[in-house]
Tab-separated table of C-alpha atoms and ligand atoms in Angstrom:
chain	number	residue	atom	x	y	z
A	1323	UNK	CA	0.000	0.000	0.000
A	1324	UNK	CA	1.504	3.178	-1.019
A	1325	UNK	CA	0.169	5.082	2.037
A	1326	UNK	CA	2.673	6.562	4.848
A	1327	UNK	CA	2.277	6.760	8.191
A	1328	UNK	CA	3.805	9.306	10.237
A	1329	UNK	CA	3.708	10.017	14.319
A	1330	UNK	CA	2.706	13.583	15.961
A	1331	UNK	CA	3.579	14.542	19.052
A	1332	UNK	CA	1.310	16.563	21.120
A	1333	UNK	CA	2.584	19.037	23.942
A	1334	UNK	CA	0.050	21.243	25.903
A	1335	UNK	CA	-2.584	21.155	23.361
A	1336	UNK	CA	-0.511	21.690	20.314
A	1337	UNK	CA	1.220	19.452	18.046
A	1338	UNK	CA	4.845	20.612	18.192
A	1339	UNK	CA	6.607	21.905	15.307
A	1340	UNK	CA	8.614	18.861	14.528
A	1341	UNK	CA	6.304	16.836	14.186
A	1342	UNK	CA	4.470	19.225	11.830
A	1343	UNK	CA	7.372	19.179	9.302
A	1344	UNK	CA	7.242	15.387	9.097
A	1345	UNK	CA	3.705	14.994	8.726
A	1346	UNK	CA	4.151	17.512	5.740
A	1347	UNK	CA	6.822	15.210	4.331
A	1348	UNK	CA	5.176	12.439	4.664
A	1349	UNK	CA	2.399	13.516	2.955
A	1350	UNK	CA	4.800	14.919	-0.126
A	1351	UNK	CA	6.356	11.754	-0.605
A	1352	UNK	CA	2.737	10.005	-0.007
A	1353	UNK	CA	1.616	11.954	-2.700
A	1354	UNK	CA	4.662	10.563	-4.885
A	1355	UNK	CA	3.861	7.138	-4.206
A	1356	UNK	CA	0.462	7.766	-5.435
A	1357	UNK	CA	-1.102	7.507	-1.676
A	1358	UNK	CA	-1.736	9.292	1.280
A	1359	UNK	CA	-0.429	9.798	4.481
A	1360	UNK	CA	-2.085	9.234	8.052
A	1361	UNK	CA	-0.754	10.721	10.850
A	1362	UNK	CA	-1.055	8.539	14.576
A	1363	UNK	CA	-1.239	10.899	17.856
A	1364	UNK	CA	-1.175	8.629	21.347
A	1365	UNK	CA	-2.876	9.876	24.778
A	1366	UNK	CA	-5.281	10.936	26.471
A	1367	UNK	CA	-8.389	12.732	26.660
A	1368	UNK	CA	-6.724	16.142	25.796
A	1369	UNK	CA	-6.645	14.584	22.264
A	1370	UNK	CA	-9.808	16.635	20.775
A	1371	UNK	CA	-11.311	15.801	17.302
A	1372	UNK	CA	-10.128	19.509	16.581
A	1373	UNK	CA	-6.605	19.609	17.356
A	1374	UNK	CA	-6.660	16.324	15.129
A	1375	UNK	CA	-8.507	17.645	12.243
A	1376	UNK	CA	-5.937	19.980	12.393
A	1377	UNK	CA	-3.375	18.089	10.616
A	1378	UNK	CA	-5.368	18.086	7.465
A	1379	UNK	CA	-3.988	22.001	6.754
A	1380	UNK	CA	-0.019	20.042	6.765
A	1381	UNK	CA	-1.004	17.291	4.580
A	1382	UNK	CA	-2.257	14.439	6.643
A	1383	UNK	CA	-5.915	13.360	5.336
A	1384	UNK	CA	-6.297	10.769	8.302
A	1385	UNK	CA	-5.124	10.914	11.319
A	1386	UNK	CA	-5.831	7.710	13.883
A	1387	UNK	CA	-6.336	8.697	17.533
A	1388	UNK	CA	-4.653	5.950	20.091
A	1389	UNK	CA	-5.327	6.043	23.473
A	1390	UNK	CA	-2.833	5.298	25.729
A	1391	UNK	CA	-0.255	7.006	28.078
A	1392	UNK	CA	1.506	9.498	26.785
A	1393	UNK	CA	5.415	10.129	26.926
A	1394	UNK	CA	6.250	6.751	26.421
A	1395	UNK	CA	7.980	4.597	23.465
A	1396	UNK	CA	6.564	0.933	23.968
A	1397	UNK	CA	2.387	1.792	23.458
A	1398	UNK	CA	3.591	4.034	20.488
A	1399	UNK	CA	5.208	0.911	19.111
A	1400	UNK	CA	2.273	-1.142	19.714
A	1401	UNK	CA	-0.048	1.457	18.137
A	1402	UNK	CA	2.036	1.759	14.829
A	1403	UNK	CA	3.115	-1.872	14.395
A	1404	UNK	CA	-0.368	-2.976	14.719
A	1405	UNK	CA	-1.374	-0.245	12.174
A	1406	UNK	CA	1.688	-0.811	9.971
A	1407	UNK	CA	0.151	-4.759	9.645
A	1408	UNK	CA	-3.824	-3.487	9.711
A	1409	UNK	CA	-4.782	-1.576	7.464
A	1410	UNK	CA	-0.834	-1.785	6.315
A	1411	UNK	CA	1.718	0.321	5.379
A	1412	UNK	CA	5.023	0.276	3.688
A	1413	UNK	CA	6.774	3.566	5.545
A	1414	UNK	CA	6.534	5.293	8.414
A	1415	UNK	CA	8.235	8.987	9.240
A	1416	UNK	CA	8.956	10.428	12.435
A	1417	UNK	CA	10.854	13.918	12.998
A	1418	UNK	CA	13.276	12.821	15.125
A	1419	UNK	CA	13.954	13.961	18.887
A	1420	UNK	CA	14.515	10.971	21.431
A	1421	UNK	CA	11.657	9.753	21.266
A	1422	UNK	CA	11.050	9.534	17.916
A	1423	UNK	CA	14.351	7.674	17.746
A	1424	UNK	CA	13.351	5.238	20.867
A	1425	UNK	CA	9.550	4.342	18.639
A	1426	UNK	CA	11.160	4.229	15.540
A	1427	UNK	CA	14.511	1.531	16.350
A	1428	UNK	CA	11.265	-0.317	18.364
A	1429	UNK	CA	8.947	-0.214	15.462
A	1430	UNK	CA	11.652	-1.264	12.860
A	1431	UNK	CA	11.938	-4.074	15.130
A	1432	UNK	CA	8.492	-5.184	15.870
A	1433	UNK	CA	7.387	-5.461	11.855
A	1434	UNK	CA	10.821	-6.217	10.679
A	1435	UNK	CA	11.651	-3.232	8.497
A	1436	UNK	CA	15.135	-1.110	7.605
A	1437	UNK	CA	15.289	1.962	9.523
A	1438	UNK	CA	17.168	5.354	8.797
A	1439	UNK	CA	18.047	7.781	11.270
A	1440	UNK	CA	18.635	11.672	11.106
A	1441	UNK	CA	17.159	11.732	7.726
A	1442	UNK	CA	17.109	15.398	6.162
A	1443	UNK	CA	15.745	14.394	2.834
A	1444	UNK	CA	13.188	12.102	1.234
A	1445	UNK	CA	12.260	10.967	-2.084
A	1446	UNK	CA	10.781	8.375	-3.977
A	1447	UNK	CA	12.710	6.842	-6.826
A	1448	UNK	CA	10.853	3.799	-9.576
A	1449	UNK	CA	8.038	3.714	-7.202
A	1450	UNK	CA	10.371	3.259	-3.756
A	1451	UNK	CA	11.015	5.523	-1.437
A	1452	UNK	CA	14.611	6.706	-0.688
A	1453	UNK	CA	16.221	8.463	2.651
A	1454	UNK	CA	19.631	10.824	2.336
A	1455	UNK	CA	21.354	11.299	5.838
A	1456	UNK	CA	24.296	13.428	6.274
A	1457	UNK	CA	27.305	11.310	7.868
A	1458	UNK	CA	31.241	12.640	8.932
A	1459	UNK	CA	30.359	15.534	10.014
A	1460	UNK	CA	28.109	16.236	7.653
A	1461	UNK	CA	30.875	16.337	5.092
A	1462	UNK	CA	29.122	13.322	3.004
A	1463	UNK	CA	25.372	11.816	2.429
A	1464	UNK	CA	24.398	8.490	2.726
A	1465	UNK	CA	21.487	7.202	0.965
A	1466	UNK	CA	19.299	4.505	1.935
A	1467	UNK	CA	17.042	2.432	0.118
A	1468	UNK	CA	14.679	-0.270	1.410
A	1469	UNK	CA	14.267	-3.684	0.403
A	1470	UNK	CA	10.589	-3.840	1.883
A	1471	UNK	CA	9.296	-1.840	5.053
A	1472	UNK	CA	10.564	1.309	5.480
A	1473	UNK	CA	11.019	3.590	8.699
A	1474	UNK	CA	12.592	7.238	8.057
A	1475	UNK	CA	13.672	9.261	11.328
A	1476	UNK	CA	14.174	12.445	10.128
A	1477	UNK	CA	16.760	14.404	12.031
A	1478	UNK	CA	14.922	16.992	14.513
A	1479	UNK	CA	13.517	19.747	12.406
A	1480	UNK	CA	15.205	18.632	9.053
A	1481	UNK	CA	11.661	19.111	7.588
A	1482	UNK	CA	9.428	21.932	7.044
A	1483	UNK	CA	6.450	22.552	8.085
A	1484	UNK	CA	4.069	23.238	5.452
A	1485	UNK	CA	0.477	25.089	6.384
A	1486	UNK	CA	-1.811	24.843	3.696
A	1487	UNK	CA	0.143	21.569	2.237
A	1488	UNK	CA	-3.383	19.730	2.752
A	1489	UNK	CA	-6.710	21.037	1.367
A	1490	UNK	CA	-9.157	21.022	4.350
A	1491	UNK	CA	-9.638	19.041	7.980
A	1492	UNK	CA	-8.197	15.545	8.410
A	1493	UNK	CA	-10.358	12.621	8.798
A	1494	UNK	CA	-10.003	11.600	12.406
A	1495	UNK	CA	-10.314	7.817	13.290
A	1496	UNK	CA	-10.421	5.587	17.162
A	1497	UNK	CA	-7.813	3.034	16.760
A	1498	UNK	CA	-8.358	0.345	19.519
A	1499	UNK	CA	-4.932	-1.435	20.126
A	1500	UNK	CA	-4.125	-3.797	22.818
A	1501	UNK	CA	-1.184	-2.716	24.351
A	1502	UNK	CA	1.375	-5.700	24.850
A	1503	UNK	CA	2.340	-6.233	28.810
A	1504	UNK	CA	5.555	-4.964	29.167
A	1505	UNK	CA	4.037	-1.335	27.100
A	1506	UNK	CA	1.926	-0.573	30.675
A	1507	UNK	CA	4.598	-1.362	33.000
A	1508	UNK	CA	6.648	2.067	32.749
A	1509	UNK	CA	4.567	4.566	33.378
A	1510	UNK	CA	5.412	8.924	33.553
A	1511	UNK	CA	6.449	10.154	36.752
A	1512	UNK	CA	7.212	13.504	36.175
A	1513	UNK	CA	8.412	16.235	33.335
A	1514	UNK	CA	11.018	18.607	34.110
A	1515	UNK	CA	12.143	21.590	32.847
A	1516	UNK	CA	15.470	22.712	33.004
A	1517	UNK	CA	16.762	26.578	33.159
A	1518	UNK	CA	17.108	27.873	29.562
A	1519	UNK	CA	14.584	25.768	28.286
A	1520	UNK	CA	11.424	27.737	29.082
A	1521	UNK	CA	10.884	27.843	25.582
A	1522	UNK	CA	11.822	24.729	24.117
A	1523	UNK	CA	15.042	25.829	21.774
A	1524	UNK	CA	14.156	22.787	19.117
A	1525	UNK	CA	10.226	25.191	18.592
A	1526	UNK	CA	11.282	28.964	19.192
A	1527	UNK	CA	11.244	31.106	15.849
A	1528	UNK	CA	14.280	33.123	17.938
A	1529	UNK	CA	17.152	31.574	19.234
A	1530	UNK	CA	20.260	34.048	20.338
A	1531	UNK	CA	23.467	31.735	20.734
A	1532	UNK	CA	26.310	32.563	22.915
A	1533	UNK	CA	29.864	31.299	22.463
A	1534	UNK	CA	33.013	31.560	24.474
A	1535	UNK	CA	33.327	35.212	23.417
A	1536	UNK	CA	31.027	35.925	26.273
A	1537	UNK	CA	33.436	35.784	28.791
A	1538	UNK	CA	31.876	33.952	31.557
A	1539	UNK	CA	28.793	32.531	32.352
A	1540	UNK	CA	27.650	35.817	33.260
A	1541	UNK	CA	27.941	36.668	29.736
A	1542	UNK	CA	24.319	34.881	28.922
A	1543	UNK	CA	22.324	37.554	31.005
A	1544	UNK	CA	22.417	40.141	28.742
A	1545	UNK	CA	22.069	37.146	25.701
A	1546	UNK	CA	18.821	36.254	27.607
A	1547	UNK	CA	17.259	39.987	27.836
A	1548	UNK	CA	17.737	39.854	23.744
A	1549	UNK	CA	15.779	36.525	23.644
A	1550	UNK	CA	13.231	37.568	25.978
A	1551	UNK	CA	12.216	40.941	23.405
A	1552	UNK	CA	12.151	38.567	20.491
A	1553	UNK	CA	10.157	36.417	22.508
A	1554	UNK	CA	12.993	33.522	21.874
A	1555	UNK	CA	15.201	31.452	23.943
A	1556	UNK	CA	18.588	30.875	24.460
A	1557	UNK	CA	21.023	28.366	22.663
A	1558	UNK	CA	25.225	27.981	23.248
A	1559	UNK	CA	27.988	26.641	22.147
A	1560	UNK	CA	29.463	23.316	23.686
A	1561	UNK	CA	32.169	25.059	24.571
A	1562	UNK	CA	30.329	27.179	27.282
A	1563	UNK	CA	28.143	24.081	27.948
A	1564	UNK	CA	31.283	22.418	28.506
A	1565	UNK	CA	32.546	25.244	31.055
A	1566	UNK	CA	29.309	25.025	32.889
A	1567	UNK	CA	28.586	28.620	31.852
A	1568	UNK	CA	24.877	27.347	30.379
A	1569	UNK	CA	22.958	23.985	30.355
A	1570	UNK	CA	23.716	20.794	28.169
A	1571	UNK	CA	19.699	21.354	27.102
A	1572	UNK	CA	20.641	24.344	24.758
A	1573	UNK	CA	23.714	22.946	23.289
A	1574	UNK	CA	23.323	23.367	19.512
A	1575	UNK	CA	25.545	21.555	16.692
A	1576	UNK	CA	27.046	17.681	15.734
A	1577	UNK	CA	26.907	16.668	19.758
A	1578	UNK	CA	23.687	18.469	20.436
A	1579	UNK	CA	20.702	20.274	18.856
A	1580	UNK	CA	19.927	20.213	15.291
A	1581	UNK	CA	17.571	24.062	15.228
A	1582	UNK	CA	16.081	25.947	12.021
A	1583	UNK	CA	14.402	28.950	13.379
A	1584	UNK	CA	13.615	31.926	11.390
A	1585	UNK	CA	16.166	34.240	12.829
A	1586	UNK	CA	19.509	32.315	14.377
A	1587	UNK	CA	21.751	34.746	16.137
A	1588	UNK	CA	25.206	34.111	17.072
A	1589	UNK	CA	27.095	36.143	19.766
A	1590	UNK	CA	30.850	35.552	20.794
A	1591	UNK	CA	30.906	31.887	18.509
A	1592	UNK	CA	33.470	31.117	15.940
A	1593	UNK	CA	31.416	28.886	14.093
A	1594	UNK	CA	33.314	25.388	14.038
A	1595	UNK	CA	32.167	22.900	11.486
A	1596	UNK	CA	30.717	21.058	14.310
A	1597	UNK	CA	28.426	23.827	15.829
A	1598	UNK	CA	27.853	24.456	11.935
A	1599	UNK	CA	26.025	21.683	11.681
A	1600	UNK	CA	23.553	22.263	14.458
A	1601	UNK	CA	22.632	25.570	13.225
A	1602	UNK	CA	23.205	25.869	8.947
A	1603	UNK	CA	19.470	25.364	8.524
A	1604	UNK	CA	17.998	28.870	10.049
A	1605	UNK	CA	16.054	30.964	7.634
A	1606	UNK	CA	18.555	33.972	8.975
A	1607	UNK	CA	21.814	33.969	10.271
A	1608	UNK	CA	23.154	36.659	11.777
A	1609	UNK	CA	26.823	36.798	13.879
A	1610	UNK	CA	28.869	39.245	16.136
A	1611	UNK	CA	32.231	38.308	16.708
A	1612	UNK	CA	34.942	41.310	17.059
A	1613	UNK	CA	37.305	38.756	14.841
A	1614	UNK	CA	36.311	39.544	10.864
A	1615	UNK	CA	37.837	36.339	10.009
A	1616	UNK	CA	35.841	34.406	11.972
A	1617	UNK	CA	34.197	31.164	9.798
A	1618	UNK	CA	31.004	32.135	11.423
A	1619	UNK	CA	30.679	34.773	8.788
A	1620	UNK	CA	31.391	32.690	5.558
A	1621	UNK	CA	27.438	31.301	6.454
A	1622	UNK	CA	26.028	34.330	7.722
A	1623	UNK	CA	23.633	36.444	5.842
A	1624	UNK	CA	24.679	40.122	8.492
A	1625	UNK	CA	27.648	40.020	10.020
A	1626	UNK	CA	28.630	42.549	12.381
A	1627	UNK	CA	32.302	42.982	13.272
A	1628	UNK	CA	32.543	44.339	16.843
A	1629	UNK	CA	32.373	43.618	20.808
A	1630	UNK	CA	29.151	41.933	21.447
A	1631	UNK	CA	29.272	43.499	25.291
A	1632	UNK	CA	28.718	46.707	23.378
A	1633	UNK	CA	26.583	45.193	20.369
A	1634	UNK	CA	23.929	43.394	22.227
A	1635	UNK	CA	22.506	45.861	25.527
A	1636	UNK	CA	22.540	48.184	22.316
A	1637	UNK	CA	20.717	45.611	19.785
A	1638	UNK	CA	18.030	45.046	22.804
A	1639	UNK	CA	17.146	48.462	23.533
A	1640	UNK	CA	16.755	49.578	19.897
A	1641	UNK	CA	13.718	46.307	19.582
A	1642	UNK	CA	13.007	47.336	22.468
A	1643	UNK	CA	12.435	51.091	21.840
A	1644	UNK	CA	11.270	49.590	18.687
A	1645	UNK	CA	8.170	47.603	20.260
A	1646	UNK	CA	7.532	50.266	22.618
A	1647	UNK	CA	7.684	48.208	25.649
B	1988	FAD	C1	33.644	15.489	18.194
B	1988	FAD	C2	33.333	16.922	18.454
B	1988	FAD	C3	32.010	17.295	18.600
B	1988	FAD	C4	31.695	18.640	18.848
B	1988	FAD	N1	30.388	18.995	18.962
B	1988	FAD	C5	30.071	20.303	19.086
B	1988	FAD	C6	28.709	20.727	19.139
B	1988	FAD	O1	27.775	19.936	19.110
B	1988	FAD	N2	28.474	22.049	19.260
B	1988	FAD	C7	29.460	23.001	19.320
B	1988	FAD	O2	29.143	24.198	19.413
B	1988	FAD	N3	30.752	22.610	19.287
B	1988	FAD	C8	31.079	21.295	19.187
B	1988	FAD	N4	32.386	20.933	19.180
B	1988	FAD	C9	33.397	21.964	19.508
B	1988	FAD	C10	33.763	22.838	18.339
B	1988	FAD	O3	34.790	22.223	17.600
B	1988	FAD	C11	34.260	24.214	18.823
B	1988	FAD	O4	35.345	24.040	19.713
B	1988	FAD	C12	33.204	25.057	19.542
B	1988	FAD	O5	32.027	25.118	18.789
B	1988	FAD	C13	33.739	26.454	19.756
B	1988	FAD	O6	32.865	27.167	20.547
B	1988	FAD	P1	32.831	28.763	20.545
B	1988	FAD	O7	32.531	29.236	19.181
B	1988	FAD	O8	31.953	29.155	21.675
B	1988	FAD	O9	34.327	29.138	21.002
B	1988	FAD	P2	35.571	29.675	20.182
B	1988	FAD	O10	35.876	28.823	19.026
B	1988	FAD	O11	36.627	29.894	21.178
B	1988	FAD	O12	35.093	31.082	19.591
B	1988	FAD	C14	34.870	32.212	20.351
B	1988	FAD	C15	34.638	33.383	19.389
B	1988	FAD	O13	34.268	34.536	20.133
B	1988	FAD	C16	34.861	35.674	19.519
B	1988	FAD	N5	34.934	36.723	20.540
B	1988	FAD	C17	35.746	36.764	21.642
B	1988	FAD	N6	35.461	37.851	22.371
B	1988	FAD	C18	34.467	38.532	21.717
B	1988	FAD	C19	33.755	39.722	21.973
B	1988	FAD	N7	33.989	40.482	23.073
B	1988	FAD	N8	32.818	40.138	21.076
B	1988	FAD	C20	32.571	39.418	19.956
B	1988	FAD	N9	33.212	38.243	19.669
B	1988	FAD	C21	34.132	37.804	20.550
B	1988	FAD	C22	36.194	35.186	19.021
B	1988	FAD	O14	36.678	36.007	17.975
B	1988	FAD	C23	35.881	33.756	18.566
B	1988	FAD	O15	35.556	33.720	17.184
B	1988	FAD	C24	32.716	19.606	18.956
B	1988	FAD	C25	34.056	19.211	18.794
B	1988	FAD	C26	34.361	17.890	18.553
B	1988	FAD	C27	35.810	17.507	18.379
């Protein structure tokens, strides 16, 4: 069956941004195949006809509603492989993040199919669909192509999310599954948050990145009044993550966070081929570093050459004037 299937995640009444991108994907390459895709969201009762529906406008024309706890791999597993056999499907897509990888390595395993991880491009070639991943360091691609079932884990927010890619609601469908034993033993204790991550880095249109041309970890206070008029968050560099100046959570690049938000802004970072990687996607890229040689500006669309203690306070008054607040 040419149809795709692709897991949402759901986080305080939305469906999070990427999971959005994949179920637009999936419903491209769907639409290559000659199918459709059908989008799976596990939980509870916060799981409204509406906020399912909703995934019609990126693509999806079904989407099944499982319920089950939430925030864990195993009844996601159960949920897809039982779909993946009934009604049957050949791929499934998820985003990425860790729990996209933890479903997807379970799934591949439960119906016996070849799985690709941090996937940033899909296509269908003589009828079969085909995953590209980026491997050493991003300095090659790999492509993968599958003998039979197929699971693609994209890399987090590798793919776009497209409003308007579908034409109107999704259908929205109860899909009773009987979860195996071992799916109900875990179950969710708690969620934390961690500083820095009061708006989740991987979602926020804004991110302002600090390097170790902040000085110390002092340095990310006035980094953190910027983010807070763009309504953004904070991201680093692992070398201040390393120095305990700023938490592991907003490390971006090839050991951390793979971001693409609309406006990436990098403050006191030299831009190493391995924080490169992390970051290359954002719509707009724009650096400070007092070095003008920095590699930071070979990928920057504005580059300003100067102190960033004397840039930034500056930069956040003037949007701040600029907002009148
Ligand atoms: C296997 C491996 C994995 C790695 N993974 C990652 C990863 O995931 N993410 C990551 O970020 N790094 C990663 N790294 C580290 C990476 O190679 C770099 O060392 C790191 O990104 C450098 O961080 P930085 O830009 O903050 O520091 P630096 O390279 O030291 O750059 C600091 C910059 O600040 C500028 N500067 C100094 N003072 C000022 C000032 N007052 N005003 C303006 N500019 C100023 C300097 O000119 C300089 O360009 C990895 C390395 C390895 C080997």
């Amino acid at each position: 069956m040419p149809d795709v299937l692709v897991y949402a995640l759901h986080n305080d009444g939305a469906i999070n941004k990427n999971s959005l991108g994949a179920v637009s994907e999936a419903a491209r390459v769907a639409g290559e195949l000659g199918g459709e895709a059908h989008a799976v969201l596990v939980g509870g009762d916060d799981l409204t006809d509406d906020l399912l529906a909703s995934l019609g406008s990126y693509g999806a024309t079904k989407v099944w509603r499982v319920s089950a706890p939430e925030g864990l791999a195993q009844p996601v597993v159960d949920a897809m492989g039982r779909l993946m056999e009934d009604p049957g499907y050949d791929y499934a897509v998820f985003g990425g993040g860790l729990l996209g990888f933890e479903i997807g390595a379970g799934l591949a395993a439960r119906v016996g199919a070849g799985v690709t991880m941090e996937v940033t491009s899909i296509a269908v070639e003589d009828g079969k669909l085909v995953a590209e991943r980026p491997i050493l360091g991003d300095s090659s691609i790999s492509v993968s192509r599958y003998k039979g079932k197929g699971i693609v884990i994209g890399r987090l927010n590798a793919f776009e999310a497209r409003e308007g890619a579908g034409s109107g609601p999704a259908a929205v469908e109860d899909a009773n599954v009987e979860l195996s034993d071992f799916s109900t033993r875990a179950r969710m204790v708690t969620r934390g948050e961690q500083r820095g991550a009061d708006v989740n880095i991987e979602d926020a249109d804004a991110l302002v990145a600090g390097g170790r041309g902040l000085g110390n970890a002092d340095g990310f206070q006035a980094l953190e009044e910027l983010a807070g008029v763009l309504g953004g968050a904070v991201a680093a560099t692992r070398a201040v993550v390393d120095a305990g100046w700023y938490p592991y959570a907003a490390q971006i690049g090839q050991t951390g966070k793979t971001v693409a938000p609309k406006l990436y802004l990098a403050a006191g970072i030299s831009g190493a081929i391995q924080h490169k990687v992390g970051m290359q996607s954002s719509e707009n890229i724009v650096a400070i570093n007092k070095d003008s040689n920095a590699p930071i500006f070979e990928f920057s669309d504005l580059g300003i050459v100067g102190d960033l203690n004397k840039i930034v306070p500056k930069l956040t008054a003037a949007i701040r004037a600029r907002k009148g607040s």
